Amino acid sequence: LGIRLLDSADTYHSGLEQDEGYSSSLIRACELATAEPYVVGTKAGMSRASASSTGWRPRPLTGESVRAAVEDERRRMGRETLDVFSLHHCEGYSDAELAAVVSSLSSCLSSNLIRAVGLCNVTLPQLMHVHSTRGLPVHLVQNAYSVYDRTAALPPPPNDRRGR
């Protein structure tokens, strides 16, 4: 079957500011070099803790910066429409700020700038808030979960009696 989904973000680069969007440019080069189309998921809303760091910190977005990030990624990848555009995190937004971000994502969806919306590093209450109170269809959730990191695991429902 081969590789069909590529994961990118505006901050996946060497750490130098001028390299922002580097991974997206690589994806474009790969697509130009092959006849196979890829499904590409990209995201915005994180930045490196420092130029020499491999650590990350949330970078809050605004409605305007979401639209700009979508436009930047479309340009870097040479695509009219991005397959999936995700928020890298949902922490630290006031209701008004989150409403502006969600409105911008909805606008990008209706304008066919993006095909699907994703949320990364999101809690269940945050996901429910975005989906139910803001009306944004969330097509993808991407959380860290592995044998080493189980913090995204949800507690069982109160009526779950499977040996607990």
PDB file of C-alpha atoms in Angstrom:
ATOM      1  CA  LEU A   1       0.000   0.000   0.000  1.00  0.00           C
ATOM      2  CA  GLY A   2       2.829   2.434   0.712  1.00  0.00           C
ATOM      3  CA  ILE A   3       2.761   5.673   2.629  1.00  0.00           C
ATOM      4  CA  ARG A   4      -0.483   7.586   2.093  1.00  0.00           C
ATOM      5  CA  LEU A   5      -0.610  10.038   5.014  1.00  0.00           C
ATOM      6  CA  LEU A   6       2.073  12.612   5.756  1.00  0.00           C
ATOM      7  CA  ASP A   7       2.075  14.609   8.991  1.00  0.00           C
ATOM      8  CA  SER A   8       3.467  18.132   8.970  1.00  0.00           C
ATOM      9  CA  ALA A   9       3.381  21.407  10.882  1.00  0.00           C
ATOM     10  CA  ASP A  10       4.692  24.901  10.326  1.00  0.00           C
ATOM     11  CA  THR A  11       7.160  24.402  13.171  1.00  0.00           C
ATOM     12  CA  TYR A  12       8.721  21.137  11.981  1.00  0.00           C
ATOM     13  CA  HIS A  13      12.139  22.400  10.937  1.00  0.00           C
ATOM     14  CA  SER A  14      15.759  22.648  11.988  1.00  0.00           C
ATOM     15  CA  GLY A  15      15.167  25.222  14.708  1.00  0.00           C
ATOM     16  CA  LEU A  16      16.209  28.235  12.686  1.00  0.00           C
ATOM     17  CA  GLU A  17      13.444  30.779  12.220  1.00  0.00           C
ATOM     18  CA  GLN A  18      14.044  31.049   8.485  1.00  0.00           C
ATOM     19  CA  ASP A  19      13.349  27.314   8.161  1.00  0.00           C
ATOM     20  CA  GLU A  20       9.721  27.621   9.300  1.00  0.00           C
ATOM     21  CA  GLY A  21       7.583  25.516   7.003  1.00  0.00           C
ATOM     22  CA  TYR A  22      10.540  23.422   5.854  1.00  0.00           C
ATOM     23  CA  SER A  23       8.735  20.088   6.223  1.00  0.00           C
ATOM     24  CA  SER A  24       5.839  21.387   4.121  1.00  0.00           C
ATOM     25  CA  SER A  25       8.267  22.352   1.359  1.00  0.00           C
ATOM     26  CA  LEU A  26       9.727  18.828   1.503  1.00  0.00           C
ATOM     27  CA  ILE A  27       6.267  17.343   1.112  1.00  0.00           C
ATOM     28  CA  ARG A  28       5.700  19.455  -1.994  1.00  0.00           C
ATOM     29  CA  ALA A  29       9.016  18.235  -3.443  1.00  0.00           C
ATOM     30  CA  CYS A  30       8.024  14.606  -2.749  1.00  0.00           C
ATOM     31  CA  GLU A  31       4.670  15.063  -4.431  1.00  0.00           C
ATOM     32  CA  LEU A  32       6.284  16.653  -7.474  1.00  0.00           C
ATOM     33  CA  ALA A  33       8.765  13.762  -7.712  1.00  0.00           C
ATOM     34  CA  THR A  34       6.099  11.022  -7.646  1.00  0.00           C
ATOM     35  CA  ALA A  35       2.866  10.314  -9.448  1.00  0.00           C
ATOM     36  CA  GLU A  36       1.179   9.259  -6.209  1.00  0.00           C
ATOM     37  CA  PRO A  37      -0.925  11.839  -4.382  1.00  0.00           C
ATOM     38  CA  TYR A  38      -0.609  11.978  -0.594  1.00  0.00           C
ATOM     39  CA  VAL A  39      -3.075  12.831   2.128  1.00  0.00           C
ATOM     40  CA  VAL A  40      -1.386  15.573   4.125  1.00  0.00           C
ATOM     41  CA  GLY A  41      -2.222  16.635   7.648  1.00  0.00           C
ATOM     42  CA  THR A  42      -0.661  19.865   8.866  1.00  0.00           C
ATOM     43  CA  LYS A  43      -1.097  21.961  11.959  1.00  0.00           C
ATOM     44  CA  ALA A  44      -0.300  25.253  13.658  1.00  0.00           C
ATOM     45  CA  GLY A  45      -0.199  26.540  17.197  1.00  0.00           C
ATOM     46  CA  MET A  46       3.130  25.401  18.643  1.00  0.00           C
ATOM     47  CA  SER A  47       6.602  26.862  18.610  1.00  0.00           C
ATOM     48  CA  ARG A  48       9.998  25.718  19.763  1.00  0.00           C
ATOM     49  CA  ALA A  49      10.863  26.638  23.331  1.00  0.00           C
ATOM     50  CA  SER A  50      14.068  28.243  21.976  1.00  0.00           C
ATOM     51  CA  ALA A  51      16.122  28.158  18.786  1.00  0.00           C
ATOM     52  CA  SER A  52      18.425  25.490  20.223  1.00  0.00           C
ATOM     53  CA  SER A  53      15.685  23.485  21.929  1.00  0.00           C
ATOM     54  CA  THR A  54      13.864  20.368  20.870  1.00  0.00           C
ATOM     55  CA  GLY A  55      11.099  21.237  23.342  1.00  0.00           C
ATOM     56  CA  TRP A  56       7.798  22.833  22.389  1.00  0.00           C
ATOM     57  CA  ARG A  57       5.445  25.403  23.846  1.00  0.00           C
ATOM     58  CA  PRO A  58       1.906  26.373  22.850  1.00  0.00           C
ATOM     59  CA  ARG A  59       1.599  29.399  20.565  1.00  0.00           C
ATOM     60  CA  PRO A  60      -1.944  30.733  20.903  1.00  0.00           C
ATOM     61  CA  LEU A  61      -3.626  31.494  17.603  1.00  0.00           C
ATOM     62  CA  THR A  62      -6.166  34.122  16.600  1.00  0.00           C
ATOM     63  CA  GLY A  63      -8.779  33.936  13.879  1.00  0.00           C
ATOM     64  CA  GLU A  64      -6.464  35.910  11.615  1.00  0.00           C
ATOM     65  CA  SER A  65      -3.389  33.822  12.363  1.00  0.00           C
ATOM     66  CA  VAL A  66      -5.309  30.582  11.658  1.00  0.00           C
ATOM     67  CA  ARG A  67      -6.276  31.868   8.223  1.00  0.00           C
ATOM     68  CA  ALA A  68      -2.695  33.050   7.608  1.00  0.00           C
ATOM     69  CA  ALA A  69      -1.306  29.642   8.663  1.00  0.00           C
ATOM     70  CA  VAL A  70      -3.705  27.862   6.274  1.00  0.00           C
ATOM     71  CA  GLU A  71      -2.691  30.199   3.445  1.00  0.00           C
ATOM     72  CA  ASP A  72       1.024  29.762   4.222  1.00  0.00           C
ATOM     73  CA  GLU A  73       0.771  25.966   4.228  1.00  0.00           C
ATOM     74  CA  ARG A  74      -1.239  25.973   0.979  1.00  0.00           C
ATOM     75  CA  ARG A  75       1.476  28.092  -0.643  1.00  0.00           C
ATOM     76  CA  ARG A  76       4.351  25.975   0.704  1.00  0.00           C
ATOM     77  CA  MET A  77       2.728  22.748  -0.436  1.00  0.00           C
ATOM     78  CA  GLY A  78       1.471  24.101  -3.741  1.00  0.00           C
ATOM     79  CA  ARG A  79      -2.085  22.976  -2.968  1.00  0.00           C
ATOM     80  CA  GLU A  80      -5.401  24.728  -3.436  1.00  0.00           C
ATOM     81  CA  THR A  81      -6.906  22.708  -0.597  1.00  0.00           C
ATOM     82  CA  LEU A  82      -5.245  21.190   2.467  1.00  0.00           C
ATOM     83  CA  ASP A  83      -6.500  17.719   3.358  1.00  0.00           C
ATOM     84  CA  VAL A  84      -6.433  18.199   7.146  1.00  0.00           C
ATOM     85  CA  PHE A  85      -5.602  21.305   9.162  1.00  0.00           C
ATOM     86  CA  SER A  86      -5.276  20.873  12.925  1.00  0.00           C
ATOM     87  CA  LEU A  87      -4.779  23.035  15.972  1.00  0.00           C
ATOM     88  CA  HIS A  88      -1.634  21.783  17.693  1.00  0.00           C
ATOM     89  CA  HIS A  89      -3.241  22.405  21.097  1.00  0.00           C
ATOM     90  CA  CYS A  90      -6.404  23.837  22.678  1.00  0.00           C
ATOM     91  CA  GLU A  91      -4.925  25.231  25.895  1.00  0.00           C
ATOM     92  CA  GLY A  92      -5.115  28.798  27.122  1.00  0.00           C
ATOM     93  CA  TYR A  93      -7.925  30.152  24.951  1.00  0.00           C
ATOM     94  CA  SER A  94     -10.671  32.284  26.422  1.00  0.00           C
ATOM     95  CA  ASP A  95     -14.177  31.585  25.110  1.00  0.00           C
ATOM     96  CA  ALA A  96     -13.945  34.635  22.820  1.00  0.00           C
ATOM     97  CA  GLU A  97     -10.499  33.626  21.490  1.00  0.00           C
ATOM     98  CA  LEU A  98     -11.618  30.050  20.874  1.00  0.00           C
ATOM     99  CA  ALA A  99     -14.758  31.320  19.134  1.00  0.00           C
ATOM    100  CA  ALA A 100     -12.598  33.404  16.749  1.00  0.00           C
ATOM    101  CA  VAL A 101     -10.304  30.454  15.997  1.00  0.00           C
ATOM    102  CA  VAL A 102     -13.244  28.096  15.407  1.00  0.00           C
ATOM    103  CA  SER A 103     -14.980  30.682  13.216  1.00  0.00           C
ATOM    104  CA  SER A 104     -11.833  30.993  11.113  1.00  0.00           C
ATOM    105  CA  LEU A 105     -11.559  27.200  10.758  1.00  0.00           C
ATOM    106  CA  SER A 106     -15.239  27.034   9.756  1.00  0.00           C
ATOM    107  CA  SER A 107     -14.639  29.717   7.157  1.00  0.00           C
ATOM    108  CA  CYS A 108     -11.648  27.813   5.765  1.00  0.00           C
ATOM    109  CA  LEU A 109     -13.817  24.681   5.536  1.00  0.00           C
ATOM    110  CA  SER A 110     -16.675  26.423   3.745  1.00  0.00           C
ATOM    111  CA  SER A 111     -14.215  28.142   1.377  1.00  0.00           C
ATOM    112  CA  ASN A 112     -12.651  24.746   0.512  1.00  0.00           C
ATOM    113  CA  LEU A 113      -9.243  25.872   1.746  1.00  0.00           C
ATOM    114  CA  ILE A 114      -9.246  22.799   4.006  1.00  0.00           C
ATOM    115  CA  ARG A 115     -11.148  19.497   3.741  1.00  0.00           C
ATOM    116  CA  ALA A 116     -11.087  18.492   7.399  1.00  0.00           C
ATOM    117  CA  VAL A 117     -10.358  19.923  10.843  1.00  0.00           C
ATOM    118  CA  GLY A 118      -8.279  18.243  13.522  1.00  0.00           C
ATOM    119  CA  LEU A 119      -7.426  18.914  17.143  1.00  0.00           C
ATOM    120  CA  CYS A 120      -4.186  17.743  18.743  1.00  0.00           C
ATOM    121  CA  ASN A 121      -3.359  17.354  22.421  1.00  0.00           C
ATOM    122  CA  VAL A 122      -6.999  17.915  23.285  1.00  0.00           C
ATOM    123  CA  THR A 123      -8.954  16.780  26.328  1.00  0.00           C
ATOM    124  CA  LEU A 124     -12.433  15.311  26.078  1.00  0.00           C
ATOM    125  CA  PRO A 125     -14.058  18.423  27.614  1.00  0.00           C
ATOM    126  CA  GLN A 126     -12.207  20.655  25.126  1.00  0.00           C
ATOM    127  CA  LEU A 127     -13.259  18.440  22.212  1.00  0.00           C
ATOM    128  CA  MET A 128     -16.879  18.430  23.357  1.00  0.00           C
ATOM    129  CA  HIS A 129     -16.835  22.215  23.830  1.00  0.00           C
ATOM    130  CA  VAL A 130     -15.463  22.880  20.342  1.00  0.00           C
ATOM    131  CA  HIS A 131     -17.776  20.396  18.675  1.00  0.00           C
ATOM    132  CA  SER A 132     -21.036  21.000  20.525  1.00  0.00           C
ATOM    133  CA  THR A 133     -20.988  24.667  21.534  1.00  0.00           C
ATOM    134  CA  ARG A 134     -19.141  26.021  18.507  1.00  0.00           C
ATOM    135  CA  GLY A 135     -20.597  23.673  15.891  1.00  0.00           C
ATOM    136  CA  LEU A 136     -17.270  22.837  14.297  1.00  0.00           C
ATOM    137  CA  PRO A 137     -17.083  19.324  12.850  1.00  0.00           C
ATOM    138  CA  VAL A 138     -13.899  17.718  14.203  1.00  0.00           C
ATOM    139  CA  HIS A 139     -12.665  15.060  11.790  1.00  0.00           C
ATOM    140  CA  LEU A 140      -9.422  14.050  13.513  1.00  0.00           C
ATOM    141  CA  VAL A 141      -8.015  13.884  17.040  1.00  0.00           C
ATOM    142  CA  GLN A 142      -4.269  13.378  17.414  1.00  0.00           C
ATOM    143  CA  ASN A 143      -3.046  12.866  20.962  1.00  0.00           C
ATOM    144  CA  ALA A 144       0.166  11.385  22.287  1.00  0.00           C
ATOM    145  CA  TYR A 145      -0.511   7.860  23.522  1.00  0.00           C
ATOM    146  CA  SER A 146       2.001   5.059  23.842  1.00  0.00           C
ATOM    147  CA  VAL A 147       3.346   2.514  26.284  1.00  0.00           C
ATOM    148  CA  TYR A 148       5.420   5.375  27.733  1.00  0.00           C
ATOM    149  CA  ASP A 149       2.776   8.104  27.779  1.00  0.00           C
ATOM    150  CA  ARG A 150      -0.781   7.207  28.748  1.00  0.00           C
ATOM    151  CA  THR A 151      -1.875  10.655  29.917  1.00  0.00           C
ATOM    152  CA  ALA A 152      -4.444  10.881  27.099  1.00  0.00           C
ATOM    153  CA  ALA A 153      -6.257   7.790  28.381  1.00  0.00           C
ATOM    154  CA  LEU A 154      -9.749   8.596  29.532  1.00  0.00           C
ATOM    155  CA  PRO A 155     -11.045   7.192  32.816  1.00  0.00           C
ATOM    156  CA  PRO A 156     -13.704   4.511  32.410  1.00  0.00           C
ATOM    157  CA  PRO A 157     -17.351   5.570  32.704  1.00  0.00           C
ATOM    158  CA  PRO A 158     -18.757   5.410  36.261  1.00  0.00           C
ATOM    159  CA  ASN A 159     -20.933   2.380  35.381  1.00  0.00           C
ATOM    160  CA  ASP A 160     -17.991   0.395  33.946  1.00  0.00           C
ATOM    161  CA  ARG A 161     -17.622  -2.748  36.090  1.00  0.00           C
ATOM    162  CA  ARG A 162     -14.835  -4.562  34.226  1.00  0.00           C
ATOM    163  CA  GLY A 163     -12.803  -5.510  37.284  1.00  0.00           C
ATOM    164  CA  ARG A 164     -12.265  -2.017  38.628  1.00  0.00           C
TER     165      ARG A 164
END
